[in-house]
Coordinates of N, CA and C in Angstrom, one line a residue:
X1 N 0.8 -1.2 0.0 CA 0.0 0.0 0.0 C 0.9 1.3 0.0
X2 N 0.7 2.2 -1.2 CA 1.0 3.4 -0.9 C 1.3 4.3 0.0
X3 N 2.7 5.0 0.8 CA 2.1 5.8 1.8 C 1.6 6.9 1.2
X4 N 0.5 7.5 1.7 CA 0.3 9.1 1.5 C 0.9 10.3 2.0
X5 N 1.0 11.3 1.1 CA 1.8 12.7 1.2 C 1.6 13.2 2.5
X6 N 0.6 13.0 3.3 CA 0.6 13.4 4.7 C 1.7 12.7 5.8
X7 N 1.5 11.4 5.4 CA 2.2 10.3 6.2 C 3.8 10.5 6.1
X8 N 3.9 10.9 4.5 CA 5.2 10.8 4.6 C 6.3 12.4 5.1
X9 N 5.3 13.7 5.0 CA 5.5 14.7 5.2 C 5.6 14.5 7.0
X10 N 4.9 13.7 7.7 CA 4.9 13.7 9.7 C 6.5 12.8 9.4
X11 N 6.9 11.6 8.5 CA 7.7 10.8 8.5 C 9.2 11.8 8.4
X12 N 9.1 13.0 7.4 CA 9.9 14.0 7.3 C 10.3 14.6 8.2
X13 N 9.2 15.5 9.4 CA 9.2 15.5 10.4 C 10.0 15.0 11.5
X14 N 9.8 14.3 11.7 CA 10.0 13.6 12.7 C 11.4 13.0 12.5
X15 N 12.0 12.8 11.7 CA 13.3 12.6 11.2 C 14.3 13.4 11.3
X16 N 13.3 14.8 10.6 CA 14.3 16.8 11.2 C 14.3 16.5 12.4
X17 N 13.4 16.4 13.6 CA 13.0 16.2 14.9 C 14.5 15.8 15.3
X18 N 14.7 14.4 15.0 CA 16.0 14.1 15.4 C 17.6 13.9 14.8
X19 N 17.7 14.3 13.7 CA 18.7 14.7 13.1 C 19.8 15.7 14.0
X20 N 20.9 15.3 13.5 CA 21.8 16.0 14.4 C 22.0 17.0 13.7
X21 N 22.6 18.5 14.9 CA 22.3 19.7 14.7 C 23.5 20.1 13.7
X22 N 24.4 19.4 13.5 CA 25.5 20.0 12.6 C 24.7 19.2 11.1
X23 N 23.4 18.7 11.2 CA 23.3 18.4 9.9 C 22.1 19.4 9.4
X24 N 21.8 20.0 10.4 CA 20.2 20.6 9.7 C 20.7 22.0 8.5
X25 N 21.7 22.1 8.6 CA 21.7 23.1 7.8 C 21.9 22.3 6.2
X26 N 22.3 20.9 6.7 CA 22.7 20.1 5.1 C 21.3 20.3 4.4
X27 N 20.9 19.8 5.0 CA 19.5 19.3 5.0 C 18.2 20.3 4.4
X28 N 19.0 21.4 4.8 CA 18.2 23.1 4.7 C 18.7 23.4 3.5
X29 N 19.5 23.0 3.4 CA 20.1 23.3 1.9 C 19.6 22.3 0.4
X30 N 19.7 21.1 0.6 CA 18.9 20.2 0.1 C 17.4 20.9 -0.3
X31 N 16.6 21.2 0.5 CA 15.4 21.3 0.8 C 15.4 22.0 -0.3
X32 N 16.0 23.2 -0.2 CA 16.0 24.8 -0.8 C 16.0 24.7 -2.0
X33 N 16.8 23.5 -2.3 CA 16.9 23.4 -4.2 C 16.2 23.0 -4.7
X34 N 15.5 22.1 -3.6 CA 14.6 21.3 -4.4 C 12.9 22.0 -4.5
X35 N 12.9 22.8 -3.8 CA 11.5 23.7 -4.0 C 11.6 24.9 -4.7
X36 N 10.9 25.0 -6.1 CA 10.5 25.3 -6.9 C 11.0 26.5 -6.7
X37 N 11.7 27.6 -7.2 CA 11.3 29.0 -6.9 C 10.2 29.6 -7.7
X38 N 9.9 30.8 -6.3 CA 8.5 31.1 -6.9 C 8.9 32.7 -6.5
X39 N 9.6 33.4 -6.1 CA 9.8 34.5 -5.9 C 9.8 34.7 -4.3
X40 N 9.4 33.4 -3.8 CA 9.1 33.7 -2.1 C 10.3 32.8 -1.2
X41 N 10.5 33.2 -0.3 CA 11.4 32.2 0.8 C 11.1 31.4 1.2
X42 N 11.8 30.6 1.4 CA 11.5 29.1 1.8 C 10.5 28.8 3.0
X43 N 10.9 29.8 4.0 CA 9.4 30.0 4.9 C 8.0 30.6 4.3
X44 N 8.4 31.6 3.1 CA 7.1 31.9 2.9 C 6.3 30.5 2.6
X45 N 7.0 29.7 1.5 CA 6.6 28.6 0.6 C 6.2 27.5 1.4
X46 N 6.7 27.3 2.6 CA 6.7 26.0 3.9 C 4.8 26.7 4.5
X47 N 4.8 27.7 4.6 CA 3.4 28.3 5.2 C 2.5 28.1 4.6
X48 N 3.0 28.2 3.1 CA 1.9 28.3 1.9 C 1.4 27.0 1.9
X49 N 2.6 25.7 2.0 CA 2.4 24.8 2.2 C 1.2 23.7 2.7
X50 N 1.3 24.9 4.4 CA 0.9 23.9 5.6 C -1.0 24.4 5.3
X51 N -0.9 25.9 4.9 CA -2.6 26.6 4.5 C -2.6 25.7 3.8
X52 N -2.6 25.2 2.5 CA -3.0 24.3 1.7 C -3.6 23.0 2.3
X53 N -2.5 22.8 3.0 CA -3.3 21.8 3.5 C -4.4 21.7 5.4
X54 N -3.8 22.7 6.0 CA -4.9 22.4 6.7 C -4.8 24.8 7.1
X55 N -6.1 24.6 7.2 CA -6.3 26.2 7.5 C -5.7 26.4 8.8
X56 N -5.2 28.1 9.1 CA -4.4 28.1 10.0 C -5.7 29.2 10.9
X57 N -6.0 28.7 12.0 CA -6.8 30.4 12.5 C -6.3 31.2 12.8
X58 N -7.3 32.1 13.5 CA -6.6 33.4 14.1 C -5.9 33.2 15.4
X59 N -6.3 32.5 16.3 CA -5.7 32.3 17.4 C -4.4 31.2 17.0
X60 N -4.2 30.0 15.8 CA -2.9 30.0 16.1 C -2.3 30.3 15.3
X61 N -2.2 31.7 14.3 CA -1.5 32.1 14.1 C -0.8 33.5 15.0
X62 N -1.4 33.9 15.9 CA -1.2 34.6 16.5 C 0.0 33.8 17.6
X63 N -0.8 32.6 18.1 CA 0.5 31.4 18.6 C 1.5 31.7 17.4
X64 N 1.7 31.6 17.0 CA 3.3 31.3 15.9 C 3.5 32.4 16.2
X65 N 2.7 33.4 16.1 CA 3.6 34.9 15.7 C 4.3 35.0 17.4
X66 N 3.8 34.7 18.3 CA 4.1 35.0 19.8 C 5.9 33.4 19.5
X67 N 5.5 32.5 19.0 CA 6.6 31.6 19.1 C 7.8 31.9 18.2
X68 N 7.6 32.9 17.1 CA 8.3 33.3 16.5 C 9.4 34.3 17.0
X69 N 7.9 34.8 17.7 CA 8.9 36.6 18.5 C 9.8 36.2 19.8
X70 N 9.6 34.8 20.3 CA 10.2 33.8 21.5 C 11.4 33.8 20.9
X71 N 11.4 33.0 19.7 CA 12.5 32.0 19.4 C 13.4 33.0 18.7
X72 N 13.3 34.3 17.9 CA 14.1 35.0 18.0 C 14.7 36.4 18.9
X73 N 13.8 36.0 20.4 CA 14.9 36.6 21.1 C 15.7 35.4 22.3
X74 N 15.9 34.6 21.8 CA 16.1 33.4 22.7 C 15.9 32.6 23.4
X75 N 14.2 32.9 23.1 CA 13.6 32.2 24.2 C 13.4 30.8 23.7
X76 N 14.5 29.7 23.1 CA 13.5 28.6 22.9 C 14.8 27.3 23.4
X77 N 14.0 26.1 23.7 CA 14.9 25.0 24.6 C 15.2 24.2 23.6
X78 N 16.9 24.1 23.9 CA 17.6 23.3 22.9 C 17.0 21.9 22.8
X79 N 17.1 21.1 21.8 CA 16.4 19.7 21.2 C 17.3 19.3 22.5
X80 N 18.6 19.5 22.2 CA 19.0 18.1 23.3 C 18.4 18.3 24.7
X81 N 18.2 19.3 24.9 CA 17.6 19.6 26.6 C 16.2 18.7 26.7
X82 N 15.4 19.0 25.8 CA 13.9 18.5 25.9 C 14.3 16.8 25.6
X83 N 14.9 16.4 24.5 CA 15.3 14.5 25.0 C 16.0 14.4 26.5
X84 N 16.7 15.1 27.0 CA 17.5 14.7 28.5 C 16.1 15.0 29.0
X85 N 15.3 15.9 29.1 CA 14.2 16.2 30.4 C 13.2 14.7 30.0
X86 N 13.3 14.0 28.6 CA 12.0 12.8 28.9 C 13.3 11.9 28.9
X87 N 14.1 11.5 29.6 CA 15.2 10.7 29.3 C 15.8 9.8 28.0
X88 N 15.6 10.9 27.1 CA 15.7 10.3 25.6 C 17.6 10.6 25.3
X89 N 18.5 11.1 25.7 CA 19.8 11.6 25.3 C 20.4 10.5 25.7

């Protein structure tokens, strides 16, 4: 049986999830070439993406925008810290 585009897009997921940190940028790079240019950035195109497929509301997009404005002033917990806190490291 076929997997479906959703399945394999969480399977994507979840593989960045644990990828090691000196590779994400390989990986960002890969990505980048391989999506189409359209005049927009890779985050614009990743958004456009996720609306396509499922609608975003007001309340969480206003979540993103508050986790956005976190994560670039420092406010966000390194991957390895969150596997040591469920004893995953």
């Amino acid at each position: 049986m076929e997997t479906n585009v959703t399945e394999q897009r969480l399977h994507a997921h979840e593989l960045l999830d644990i990828l090691p940190a000196e590779k994400v940028n390989e990986v960002l790079s890969l990505l980048e070439e391989m999506v189409p240019e359209s005049g927009m950035s890779l985050a614009e195109r990743l958004a456009q993406a996720a609306v396509e497929e499922e609608e975003i509301t007001p309340e969480m997009a206003a979540k993103l925008d508050r986790t956005r404005a976190s994560a670039e002033h420092g406010g966000v917990i390194p991957h390895e810290d969150i596997l040591r806190e469920f004893g995953l490291d």
